[in-house]
Coordinates of C-alpha atoms and ligand atoms in Angstrom, one line a residue:
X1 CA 13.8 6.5 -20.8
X2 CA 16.9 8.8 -20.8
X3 CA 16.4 12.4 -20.1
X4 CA 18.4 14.3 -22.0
X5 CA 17.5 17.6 -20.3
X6 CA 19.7 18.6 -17.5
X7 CA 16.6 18.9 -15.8
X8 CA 15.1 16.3 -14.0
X9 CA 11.5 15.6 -15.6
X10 CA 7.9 16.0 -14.5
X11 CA 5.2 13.6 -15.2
X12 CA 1.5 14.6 -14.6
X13 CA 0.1 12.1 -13.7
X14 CA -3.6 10.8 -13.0
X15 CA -4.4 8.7 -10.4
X16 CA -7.7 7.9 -11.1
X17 CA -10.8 8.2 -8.9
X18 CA -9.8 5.9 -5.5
X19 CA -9.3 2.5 -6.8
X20 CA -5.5 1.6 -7.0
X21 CA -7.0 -0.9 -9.8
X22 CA -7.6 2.5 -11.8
X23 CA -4.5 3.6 -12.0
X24 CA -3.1 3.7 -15.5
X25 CA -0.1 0.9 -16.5
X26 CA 2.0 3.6 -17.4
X27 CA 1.2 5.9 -14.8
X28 CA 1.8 3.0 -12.3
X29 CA 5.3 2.4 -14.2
X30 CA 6.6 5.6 -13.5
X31 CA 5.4 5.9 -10.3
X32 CA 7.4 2.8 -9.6
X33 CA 10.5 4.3 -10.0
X34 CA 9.7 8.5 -9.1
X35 CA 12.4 10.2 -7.3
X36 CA 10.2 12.1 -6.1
X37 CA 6.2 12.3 -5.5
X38 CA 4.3 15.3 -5.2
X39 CA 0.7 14.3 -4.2
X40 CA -3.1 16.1 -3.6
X41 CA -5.2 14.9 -1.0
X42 CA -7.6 12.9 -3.2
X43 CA -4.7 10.4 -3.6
X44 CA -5.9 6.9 -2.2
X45 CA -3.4 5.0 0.4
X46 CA -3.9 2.4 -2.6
X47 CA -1.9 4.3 -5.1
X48 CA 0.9 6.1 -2.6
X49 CA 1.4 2.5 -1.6
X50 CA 2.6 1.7 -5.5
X51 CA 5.5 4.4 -5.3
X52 CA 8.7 3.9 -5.0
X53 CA 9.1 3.1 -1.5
X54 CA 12.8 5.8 -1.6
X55 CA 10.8 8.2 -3.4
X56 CA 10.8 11.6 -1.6
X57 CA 6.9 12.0 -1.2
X58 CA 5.7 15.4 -0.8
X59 CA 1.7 16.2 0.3
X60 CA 0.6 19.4 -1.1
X61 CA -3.0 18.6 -0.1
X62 CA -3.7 18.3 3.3
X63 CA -6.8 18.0 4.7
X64 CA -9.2 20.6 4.1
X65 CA -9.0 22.1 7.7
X66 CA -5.6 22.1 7.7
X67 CA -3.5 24.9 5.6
X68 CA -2.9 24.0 1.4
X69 CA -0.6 24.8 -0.1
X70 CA -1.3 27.3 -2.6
X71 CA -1.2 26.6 -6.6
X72 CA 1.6 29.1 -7.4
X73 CA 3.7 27.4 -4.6
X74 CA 2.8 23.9 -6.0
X75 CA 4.2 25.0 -9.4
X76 CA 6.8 26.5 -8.1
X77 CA 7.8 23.3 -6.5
X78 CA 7.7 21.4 -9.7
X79 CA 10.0 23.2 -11.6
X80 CA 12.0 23.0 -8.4
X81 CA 12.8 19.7 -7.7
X82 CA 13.1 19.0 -11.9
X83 CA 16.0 22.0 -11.6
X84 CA 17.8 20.8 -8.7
X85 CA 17.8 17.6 -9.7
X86 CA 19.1 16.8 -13.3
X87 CA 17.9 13.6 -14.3
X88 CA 15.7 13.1 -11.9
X89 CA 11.7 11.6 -12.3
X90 CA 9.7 14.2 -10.7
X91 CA 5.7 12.2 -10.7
X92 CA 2.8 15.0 -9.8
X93 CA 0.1 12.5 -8.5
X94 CA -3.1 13.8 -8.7
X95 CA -7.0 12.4 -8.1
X96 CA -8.7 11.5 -11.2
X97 CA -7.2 12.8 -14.4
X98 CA -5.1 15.7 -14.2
X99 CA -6.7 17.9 -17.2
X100 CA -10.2 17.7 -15.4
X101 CA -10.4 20.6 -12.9
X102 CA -7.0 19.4 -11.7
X103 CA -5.1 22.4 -12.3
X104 CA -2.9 20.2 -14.1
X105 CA -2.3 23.1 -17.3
X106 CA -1.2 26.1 -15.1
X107 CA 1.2 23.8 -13.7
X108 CA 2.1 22.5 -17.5
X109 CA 2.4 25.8 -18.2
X110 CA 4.9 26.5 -15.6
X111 CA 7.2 24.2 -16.7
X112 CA 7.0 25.3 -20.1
X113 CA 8.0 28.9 -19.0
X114 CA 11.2 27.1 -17.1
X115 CA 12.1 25.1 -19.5
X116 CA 11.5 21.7 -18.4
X117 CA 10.8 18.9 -20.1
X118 CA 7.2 17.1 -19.2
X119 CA 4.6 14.7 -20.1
X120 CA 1.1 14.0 -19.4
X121 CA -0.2 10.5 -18.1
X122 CA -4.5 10.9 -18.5
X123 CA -6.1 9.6 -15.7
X124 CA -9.5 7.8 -15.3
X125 CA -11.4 10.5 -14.5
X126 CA -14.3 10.2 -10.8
X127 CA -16.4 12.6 -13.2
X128 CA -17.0 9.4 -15.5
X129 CA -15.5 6.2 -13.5
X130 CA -17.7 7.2 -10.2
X131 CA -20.7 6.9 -12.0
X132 CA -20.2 4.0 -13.6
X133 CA -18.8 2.3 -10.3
X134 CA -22.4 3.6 -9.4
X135 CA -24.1 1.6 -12.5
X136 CA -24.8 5.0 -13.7
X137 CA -23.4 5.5 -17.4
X138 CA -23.1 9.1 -18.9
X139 CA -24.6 8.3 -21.8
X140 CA -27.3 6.4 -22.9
X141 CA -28.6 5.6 -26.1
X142 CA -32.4 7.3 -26.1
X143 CA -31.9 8.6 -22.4
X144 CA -28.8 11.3 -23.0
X145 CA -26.8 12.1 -26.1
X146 CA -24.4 14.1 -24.4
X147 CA -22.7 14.9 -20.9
X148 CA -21.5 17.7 -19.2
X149 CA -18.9 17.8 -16.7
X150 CA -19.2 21.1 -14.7
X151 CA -17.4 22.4 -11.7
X152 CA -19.6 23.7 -8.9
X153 CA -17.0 25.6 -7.1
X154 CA -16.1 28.3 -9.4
X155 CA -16.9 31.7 -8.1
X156 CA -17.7 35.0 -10.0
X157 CA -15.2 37.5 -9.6
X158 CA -17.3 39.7 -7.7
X159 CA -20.4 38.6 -5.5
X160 CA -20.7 35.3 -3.8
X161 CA -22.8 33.3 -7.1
X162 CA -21.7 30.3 -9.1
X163 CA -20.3 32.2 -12.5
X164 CA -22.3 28.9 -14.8
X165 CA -24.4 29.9 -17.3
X166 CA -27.7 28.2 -15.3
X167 CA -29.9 29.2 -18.9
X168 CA -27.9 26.7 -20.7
X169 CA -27.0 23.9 -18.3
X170 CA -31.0 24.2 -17.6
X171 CA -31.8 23.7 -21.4
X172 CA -29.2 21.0 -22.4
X173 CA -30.7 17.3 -22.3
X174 CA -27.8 16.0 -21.7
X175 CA -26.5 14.5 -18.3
X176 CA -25.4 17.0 -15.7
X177 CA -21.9 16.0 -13.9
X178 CA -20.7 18.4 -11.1
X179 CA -18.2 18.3 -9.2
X180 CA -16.6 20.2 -6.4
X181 CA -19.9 20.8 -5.9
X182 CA -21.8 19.4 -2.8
X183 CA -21.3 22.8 -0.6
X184 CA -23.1 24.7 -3.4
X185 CA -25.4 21.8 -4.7
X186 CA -28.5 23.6 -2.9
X187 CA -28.3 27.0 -4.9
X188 CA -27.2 25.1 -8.0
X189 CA -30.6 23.2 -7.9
X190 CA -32.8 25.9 -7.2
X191 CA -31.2 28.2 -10.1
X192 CA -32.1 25.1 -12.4
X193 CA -35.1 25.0 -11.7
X194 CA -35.8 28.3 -11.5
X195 CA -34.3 28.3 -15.1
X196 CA -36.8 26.0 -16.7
X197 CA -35.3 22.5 -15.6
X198 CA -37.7 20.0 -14.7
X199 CA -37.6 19.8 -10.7
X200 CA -38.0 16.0 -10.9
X201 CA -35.0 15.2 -12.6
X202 CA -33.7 12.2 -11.2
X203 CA -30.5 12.7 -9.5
X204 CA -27.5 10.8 -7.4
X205 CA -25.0 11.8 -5.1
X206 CA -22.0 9.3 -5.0
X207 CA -19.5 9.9 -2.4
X208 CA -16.0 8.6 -2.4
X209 CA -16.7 6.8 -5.5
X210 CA -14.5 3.3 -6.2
X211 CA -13.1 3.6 -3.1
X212 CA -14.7 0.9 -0.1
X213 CA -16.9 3.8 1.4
X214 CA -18.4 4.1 -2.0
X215 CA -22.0 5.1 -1.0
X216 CA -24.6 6.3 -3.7
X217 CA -28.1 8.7 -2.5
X218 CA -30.9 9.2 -5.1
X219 CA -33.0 12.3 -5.3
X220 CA -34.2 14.8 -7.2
X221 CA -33.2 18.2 -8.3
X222 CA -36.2 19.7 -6.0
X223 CA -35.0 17.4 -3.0
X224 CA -31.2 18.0 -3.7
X225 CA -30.6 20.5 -0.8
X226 CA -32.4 18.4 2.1
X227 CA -31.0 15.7 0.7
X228 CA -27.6 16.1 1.1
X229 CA -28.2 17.5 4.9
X230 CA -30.5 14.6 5.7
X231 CA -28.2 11.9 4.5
X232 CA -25.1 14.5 5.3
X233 CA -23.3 13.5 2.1
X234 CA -20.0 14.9 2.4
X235 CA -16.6 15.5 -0.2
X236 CA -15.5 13.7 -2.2
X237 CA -18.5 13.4 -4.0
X238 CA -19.7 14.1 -7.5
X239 CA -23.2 14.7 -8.9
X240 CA -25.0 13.8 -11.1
X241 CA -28.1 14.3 -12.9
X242 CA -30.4 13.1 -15.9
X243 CA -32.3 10.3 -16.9
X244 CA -29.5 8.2 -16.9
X245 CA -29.7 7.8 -13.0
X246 CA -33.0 6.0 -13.3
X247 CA -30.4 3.4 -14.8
X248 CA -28.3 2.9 -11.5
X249 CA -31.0 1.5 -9.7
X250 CA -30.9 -1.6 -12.0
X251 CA -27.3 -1.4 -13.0
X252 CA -25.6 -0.7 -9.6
X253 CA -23.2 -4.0 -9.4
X254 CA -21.0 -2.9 -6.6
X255 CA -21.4 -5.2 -3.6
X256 CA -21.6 -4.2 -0.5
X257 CA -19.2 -7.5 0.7
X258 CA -18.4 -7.8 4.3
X259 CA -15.4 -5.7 4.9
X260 CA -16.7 -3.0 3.0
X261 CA -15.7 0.6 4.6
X262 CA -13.4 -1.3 7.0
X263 CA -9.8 0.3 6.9
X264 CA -7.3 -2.4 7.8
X265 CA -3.3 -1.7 8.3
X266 CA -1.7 -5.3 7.8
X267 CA 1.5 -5.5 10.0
X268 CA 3.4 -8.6 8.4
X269 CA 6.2 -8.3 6.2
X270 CA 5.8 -7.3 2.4
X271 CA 6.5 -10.5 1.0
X272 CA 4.5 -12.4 3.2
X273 CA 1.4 -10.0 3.5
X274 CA 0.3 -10.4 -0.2
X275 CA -2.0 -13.4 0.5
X276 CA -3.7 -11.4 3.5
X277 CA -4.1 -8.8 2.0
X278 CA -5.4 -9.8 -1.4
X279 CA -8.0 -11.7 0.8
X280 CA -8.8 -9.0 3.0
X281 CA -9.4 -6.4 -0.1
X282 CA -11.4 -9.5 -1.8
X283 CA -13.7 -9.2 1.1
X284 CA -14.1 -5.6 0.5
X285 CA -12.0 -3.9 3.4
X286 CA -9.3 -1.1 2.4
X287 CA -5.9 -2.4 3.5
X288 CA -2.9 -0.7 4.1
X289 CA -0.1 -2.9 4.2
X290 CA 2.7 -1.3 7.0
X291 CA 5.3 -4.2 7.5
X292 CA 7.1 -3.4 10.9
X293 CA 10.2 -5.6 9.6
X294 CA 12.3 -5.5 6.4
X295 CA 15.1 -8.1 5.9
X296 CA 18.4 -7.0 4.7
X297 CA 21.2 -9.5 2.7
X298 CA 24.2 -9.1 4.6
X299 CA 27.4 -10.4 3.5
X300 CA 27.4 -13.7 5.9
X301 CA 29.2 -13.7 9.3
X302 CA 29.6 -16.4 11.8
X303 CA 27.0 -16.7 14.5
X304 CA 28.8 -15.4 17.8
X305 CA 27.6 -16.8 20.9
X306 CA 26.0 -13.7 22.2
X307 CA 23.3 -13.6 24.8
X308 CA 19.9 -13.9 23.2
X309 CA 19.1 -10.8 24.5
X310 CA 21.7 -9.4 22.6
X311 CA 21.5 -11.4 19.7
X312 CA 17.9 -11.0 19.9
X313 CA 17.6 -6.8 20.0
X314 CA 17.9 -4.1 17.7
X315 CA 19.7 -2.1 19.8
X316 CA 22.9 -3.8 18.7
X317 CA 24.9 -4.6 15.2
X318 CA 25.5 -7.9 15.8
X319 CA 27.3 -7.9 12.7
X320 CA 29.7 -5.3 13.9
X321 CA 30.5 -7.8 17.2
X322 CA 30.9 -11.1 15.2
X323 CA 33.5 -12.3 12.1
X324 CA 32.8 -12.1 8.5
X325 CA 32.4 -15.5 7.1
X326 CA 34.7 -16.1 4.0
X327 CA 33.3 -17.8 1.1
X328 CA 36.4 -20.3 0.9
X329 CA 35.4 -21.8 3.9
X330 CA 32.7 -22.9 2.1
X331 CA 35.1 -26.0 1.2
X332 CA 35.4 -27.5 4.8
X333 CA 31.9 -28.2 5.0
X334 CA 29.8 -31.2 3.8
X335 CA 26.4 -30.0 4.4
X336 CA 24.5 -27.0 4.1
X337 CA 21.1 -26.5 5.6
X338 CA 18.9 -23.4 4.7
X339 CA 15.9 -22.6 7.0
X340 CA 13.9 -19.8 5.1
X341 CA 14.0 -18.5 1.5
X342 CA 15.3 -15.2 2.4
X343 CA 18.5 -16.9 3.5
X344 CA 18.7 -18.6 0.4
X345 CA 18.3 -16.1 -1.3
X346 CA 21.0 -13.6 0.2
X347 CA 23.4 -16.5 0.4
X348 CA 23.4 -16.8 -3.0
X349 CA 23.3 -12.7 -3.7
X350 CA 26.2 -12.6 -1.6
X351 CA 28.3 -15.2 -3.1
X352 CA 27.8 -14.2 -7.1
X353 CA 28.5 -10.6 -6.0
X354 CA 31.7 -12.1 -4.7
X355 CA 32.2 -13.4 -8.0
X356 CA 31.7 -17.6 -7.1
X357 CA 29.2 -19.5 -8.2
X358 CA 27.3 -22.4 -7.4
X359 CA 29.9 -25.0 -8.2
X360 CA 31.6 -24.2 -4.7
X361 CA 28.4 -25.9 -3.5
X362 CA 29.6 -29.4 -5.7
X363 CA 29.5 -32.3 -3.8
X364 CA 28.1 -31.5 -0.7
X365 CA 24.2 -32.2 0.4
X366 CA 21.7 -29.7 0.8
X367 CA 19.1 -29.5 3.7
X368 CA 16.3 -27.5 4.0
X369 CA 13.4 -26.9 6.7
X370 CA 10.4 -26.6 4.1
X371 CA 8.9 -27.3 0.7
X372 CA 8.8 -23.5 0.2
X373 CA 13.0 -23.0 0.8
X374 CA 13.1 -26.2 -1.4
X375 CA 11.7 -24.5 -4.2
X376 CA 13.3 -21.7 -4.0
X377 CA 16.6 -23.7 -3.8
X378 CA 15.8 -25.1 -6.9
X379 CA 15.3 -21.5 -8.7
X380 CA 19.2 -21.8 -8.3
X381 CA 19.4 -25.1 -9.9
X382 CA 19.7 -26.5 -6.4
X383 CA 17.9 -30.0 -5.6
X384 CA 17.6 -30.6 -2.0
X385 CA 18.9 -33.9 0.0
X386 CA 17.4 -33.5 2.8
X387 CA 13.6 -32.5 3.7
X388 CA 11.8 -32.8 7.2
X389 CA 8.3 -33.9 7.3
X390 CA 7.0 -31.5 9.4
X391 CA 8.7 -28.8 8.1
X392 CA 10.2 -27.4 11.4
X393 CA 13.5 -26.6 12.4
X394 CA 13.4 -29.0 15.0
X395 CA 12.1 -31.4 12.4
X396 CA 15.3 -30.4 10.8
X397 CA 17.4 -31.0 13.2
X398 CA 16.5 -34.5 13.7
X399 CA 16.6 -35.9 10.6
X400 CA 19.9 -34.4 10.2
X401 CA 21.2 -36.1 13.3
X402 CA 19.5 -39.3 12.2
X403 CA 21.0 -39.5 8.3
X404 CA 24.4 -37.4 8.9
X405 CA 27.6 -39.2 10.4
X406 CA 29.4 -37.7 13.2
X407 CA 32.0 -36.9 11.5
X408 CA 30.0 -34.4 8.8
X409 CA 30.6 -31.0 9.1
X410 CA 27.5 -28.9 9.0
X411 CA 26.7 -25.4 8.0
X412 CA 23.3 -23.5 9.0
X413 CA 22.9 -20.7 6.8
X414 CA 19.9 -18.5 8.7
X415 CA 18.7 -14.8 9.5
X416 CA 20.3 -12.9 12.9
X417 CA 16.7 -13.5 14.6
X418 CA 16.8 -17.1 14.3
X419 CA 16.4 -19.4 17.6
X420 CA 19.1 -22.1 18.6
X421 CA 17.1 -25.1 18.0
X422 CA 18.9 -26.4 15.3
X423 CA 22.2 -25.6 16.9
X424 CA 21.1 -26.9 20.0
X425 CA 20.1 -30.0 18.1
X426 CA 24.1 -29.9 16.0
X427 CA 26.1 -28.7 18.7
X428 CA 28.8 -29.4 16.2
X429 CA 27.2 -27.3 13.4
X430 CA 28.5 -23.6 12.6
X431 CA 26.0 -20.9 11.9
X432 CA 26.4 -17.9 9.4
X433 CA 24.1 -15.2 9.5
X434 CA 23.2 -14.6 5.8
X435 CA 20.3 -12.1 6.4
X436 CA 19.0 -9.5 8.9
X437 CA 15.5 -8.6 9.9
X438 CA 15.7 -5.5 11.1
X439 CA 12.3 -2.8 12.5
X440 CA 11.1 -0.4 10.1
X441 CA 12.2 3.0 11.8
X442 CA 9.9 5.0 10.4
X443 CA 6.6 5.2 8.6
X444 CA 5.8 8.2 5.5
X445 CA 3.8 10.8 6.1
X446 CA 0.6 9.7 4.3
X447 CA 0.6 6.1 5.5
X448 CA 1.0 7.6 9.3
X449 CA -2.1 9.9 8.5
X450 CA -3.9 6.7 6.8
X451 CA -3.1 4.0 10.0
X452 CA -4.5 7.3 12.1
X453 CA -8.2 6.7 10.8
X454 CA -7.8 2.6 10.5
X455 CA -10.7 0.8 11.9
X456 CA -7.9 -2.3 13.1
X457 CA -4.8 -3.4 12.9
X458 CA -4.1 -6.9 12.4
X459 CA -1.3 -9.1 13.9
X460 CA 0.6 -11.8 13.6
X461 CA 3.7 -11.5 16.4
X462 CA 4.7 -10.5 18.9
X463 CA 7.6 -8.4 17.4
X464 CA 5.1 -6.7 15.0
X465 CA 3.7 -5.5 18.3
X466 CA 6.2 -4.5 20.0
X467 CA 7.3 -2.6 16.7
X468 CA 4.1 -1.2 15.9
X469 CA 4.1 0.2 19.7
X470 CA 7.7 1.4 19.8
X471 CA 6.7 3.4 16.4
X472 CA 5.6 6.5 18.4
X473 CA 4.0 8.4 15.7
X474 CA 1.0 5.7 15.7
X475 CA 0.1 6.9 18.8
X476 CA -2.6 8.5 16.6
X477 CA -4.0 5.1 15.9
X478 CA -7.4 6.2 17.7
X479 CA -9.3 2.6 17.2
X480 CA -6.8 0.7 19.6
X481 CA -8.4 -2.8 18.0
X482 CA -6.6 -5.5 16.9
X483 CA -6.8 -8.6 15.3
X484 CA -4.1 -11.2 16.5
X485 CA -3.0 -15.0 15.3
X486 CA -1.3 -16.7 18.6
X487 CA -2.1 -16.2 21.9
X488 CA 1.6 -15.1 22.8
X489 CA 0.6 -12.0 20.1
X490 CA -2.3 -11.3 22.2
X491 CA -0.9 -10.8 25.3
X492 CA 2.1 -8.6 23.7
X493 CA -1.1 -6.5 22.2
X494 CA -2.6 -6.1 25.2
X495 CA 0.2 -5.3 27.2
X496 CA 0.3 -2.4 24.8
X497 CA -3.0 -1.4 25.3
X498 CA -4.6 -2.7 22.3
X499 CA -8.2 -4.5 22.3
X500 CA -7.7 -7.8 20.8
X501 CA -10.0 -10.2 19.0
X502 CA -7.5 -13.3 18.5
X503 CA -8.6 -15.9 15.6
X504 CA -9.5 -19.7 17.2
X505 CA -6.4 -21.0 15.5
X506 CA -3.1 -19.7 14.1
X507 CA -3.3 -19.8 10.5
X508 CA -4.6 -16.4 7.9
X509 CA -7.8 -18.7 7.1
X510 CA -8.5 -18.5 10.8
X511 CA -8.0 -15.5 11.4
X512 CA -9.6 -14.4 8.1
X513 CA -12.8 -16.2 9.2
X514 CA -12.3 -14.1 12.3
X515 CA -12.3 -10.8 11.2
X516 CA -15.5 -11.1 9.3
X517 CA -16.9 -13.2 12.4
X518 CA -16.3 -9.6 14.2
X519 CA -17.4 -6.8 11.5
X520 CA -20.8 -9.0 10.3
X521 CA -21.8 -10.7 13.6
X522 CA -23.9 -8.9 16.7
X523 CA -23.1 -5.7 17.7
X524 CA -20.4 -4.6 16.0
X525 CA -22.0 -5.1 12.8
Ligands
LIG1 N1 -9.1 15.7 -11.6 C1 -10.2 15.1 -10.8 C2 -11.2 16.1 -10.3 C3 -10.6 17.1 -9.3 S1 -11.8 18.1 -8.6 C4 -10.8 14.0 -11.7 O1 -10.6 14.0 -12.9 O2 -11.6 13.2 -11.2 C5 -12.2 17.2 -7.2 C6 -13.6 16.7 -7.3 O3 -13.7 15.5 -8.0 C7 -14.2 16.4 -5.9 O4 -14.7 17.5 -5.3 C8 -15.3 15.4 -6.3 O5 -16.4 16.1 -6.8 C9 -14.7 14.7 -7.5 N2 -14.1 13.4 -7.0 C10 -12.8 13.0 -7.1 N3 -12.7 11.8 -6.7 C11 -13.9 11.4 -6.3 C12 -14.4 10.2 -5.8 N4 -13.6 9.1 -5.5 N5 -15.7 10.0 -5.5 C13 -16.5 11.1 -5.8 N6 -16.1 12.2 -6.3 C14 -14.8 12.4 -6.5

């Protein structure tokens, strides 16, 4: 998608009611690759986590206590960024679709006036898709022939009353749909009824629709007011009224499933988080996945016999202390063993972007610890000699000594975190470090404010710990409770202060099991 402009160009886009799932394909696609994000409130964690994790991401909504920032500034922002940078993929992010009371025209019309280029991506719109995640739908054939979606925020110029034509609205037969408009939702009531509308018109209040707090009141339009201070509904939430909502009470198919409302953060690393987290959601809970680690292909170097504690910490570039490896070496070894696929797959990076291939690899015999660095050995048309049972590195190690002569030279290809047991095992062996794992130094803006209000946080080292803790911004984190795997990650989360509930044994299905255990059972349910 080449932009021709010298401007960079905006996208408005809709991100749908709550529900990542809602975003649109294209929307998504863009977002994927934005330079830059500029987001409202209404924004789910779900749909900032699909951006471009280098994209500049810019919150123009804060929270409603907090100071907004105004419209004009917003659109003045726009055309800013897309006319300092030329080429640029400038995403406006904003709840539902960005046509429906989202402001999205001025700001269309801004960049008209400056010249720069744009394009709309619709959005699923909360005025339609919260309904329907209520079992509400607008429409309904012999029930509502049409449907109105009307703010309830709008104020007359002068005077403090809704500007809506309440004679009409009261007339139509079609179903009502406000929004914006819980604050005002006792006058609006009372001017319908006082303008003919039957005062037992069924009505429903659904608050942070397709999102996990998704909670849905029924009243009428005479009980509206006391309604909403009795069950203290609160924004986001959308009304709406007719016959229609007679139809939720049978149609509602939203579970309530056990993690529902429960706001998990999910400390492992990307790759590895995706099961956990896919369960987790399955069971209802939101998660937002903050790995503490990411892993970085570095061009290999030889192991140097630091200290562990050293070797061990961040606080030193142990790559800047030891030798680059050379490629040619590659030739004076007979064996090369492989002990995760992230060192697989950097060894191989590094050596095609060094322009070799895989035929300096001819002839020699392959090791690796585990069926999973097997595979992905074999993505690189790589079939492996040697395999330990138990899938250890000390399983490794052994069956190395056990099937390798004395005289074989070996070559452990591993990540700078890596323990010695294999080279305590093959005193002979060499070690390059193909990879690094290195802390994440520091979180966004949004996804600090989201691990702020997270009911846990789960757990599954002791070095996601420690790098949760040394994060200082998460000293928001208000719940203190954790869920842990391992007993050595327990004691690392208390040390830090954190409650711990630590699963029976150290596998995700335990811990899984555990988590539920916790939110369904007794009195924390
Ligand atoms: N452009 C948005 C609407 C913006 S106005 C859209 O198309 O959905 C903001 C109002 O939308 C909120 O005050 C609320 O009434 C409604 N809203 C947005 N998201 C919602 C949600 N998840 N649940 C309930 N109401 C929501």
């Amino acid at each position: 998608m080449e932009n021709s402009n010298h401007f960079g160009k905006v996208y408005l886009i809709g991100a749908g009611p709550g529900d990542p799932g809602l975003l649109t394909v294209r929307g998504k696609s863009i977002l994927e690759k934005a330079d830059v994000v500029v987001y409202d409130r209404l924004v789910s964690p779900g749909v900032l986590s699909l951006c471009n994790p280098k994209a500049k991401m810019v919150d123009v909504g804060k929270m409603p206590t907090h100071h907004k920032v105004k419209q004009s500034e917003i659109n003045k922002l726009l055309v800013k960024f897309a006319v300092e940078m030329p080429g640029a993929t400038v995403a406006r992010l904003k709840g539902g679709d960005p046509f429906v009371f989202g402001r999205g025209g001025e700001e269309a019309l801004e960049l008209v006036d400056a010249g720069v280029e744009f394009e709309v991506v619709p959005g699923v719109t909360s005025a339609i898709a919260v309904p329907a995640y209520a079992g509400i739908p607008v429409s309904h054939r012999g029930i509502a022939t049409s449907f109105h979606i009307i703010t309830g925020h709008e104020k007359a110029e002068a005077g403090d009353s809704l500007s809506l034509d309440f004679e009409n609205l009261a007339k139509s037969q079609g179903t009502l749909i406000f929004l914006m408009g819980i604050a005002n939702m006792d006058f609006i009531a009372r001017r319908l009824i006082e303008c003919g509308k039957d005062p037992k018109t069924p009505l429903a209040f659904i608050e942070k629709g397709t999102t996990p707090n998704q909670r849905t009141v029924m009243a009428t339009l005479e009980t509206a007011g006391e309604t909403i201070v009795r069950e203290n509904v609160t924004a986001p939430a959308i009304t709406i009224m007719g016959g229609v909502v007679e139809l939720g009470k049978t149609l509602a198919w939203k579970k309530n499933l056990p993690l529902s409302g429960k706001r998990l953060v999910v400390t492992r690393a990307a790759k590895q988080s995706s099961g956990i987290t896919a369960r987790l959601t399955a069971l209802g809970a939101e998660v937002i996945e903050t790995p503490m680690i990411e892993t970085r292909n570095v061009l290999p170097y030889c192991h140097a016999e630091l200290p562990s504690c050293i070797a061990n910490s961040y606080e030193y570039d142990t790559a800047e202390l030891a030798d680059l490896a050379d490629f040619e070496d590659l030739k004076d070894f007979d064996i090369l063993a492989f002990t995760s696929t992230n060192g697989v797959e950097s060894f191989f990076e590094q050596l095609f972007t060094a322009e070799y291939d895989v035929r300096e690899l001819a002839g020699k015999k392959i090791a690796s610890v585990g069926k999973i660095t097997e595979k992905k050995l074999l993505e690189y048309g790589i079939r492996c000699d040697y395999v330990p049972k138990d899938h250890t590195g000390e399983g490794l190690g052994l069956l190395l000594r056990e099937v390798v002569d004395d005289e074989s030279r070996i070559l452990l290809l591993q990540g700078n975190l890596a323990d010695d047991t294999l080279l305590k095992l093959l005193p002979k062996a060499t070690r390059w470090i193909v990879y690094e794992t290195l802390p994440i130094a520091e979180l966004p803006d949004w996804k600090r404010e989201a691990i702020a209000s997270a009911d846990a946080v789960v757990f599954a080292s002791s070095s996601a710990v420690e790098n949760f803790a040394q994060i200082s911004s998460l000293s928001s984190f208000v719940s203190r409770l954790s869920f842990c795997i391992g007993r050595m990650t327990e004691a690392s989360a208390k040390k830090h202060g954190f409650e711990t509930v630590t699963s029976d044994e150290t596998t995700m299905d335990s811990l899984v099991k555990k988590i539920v255990e916790y939110y369904t059972m007794g009195e924390n349910a």
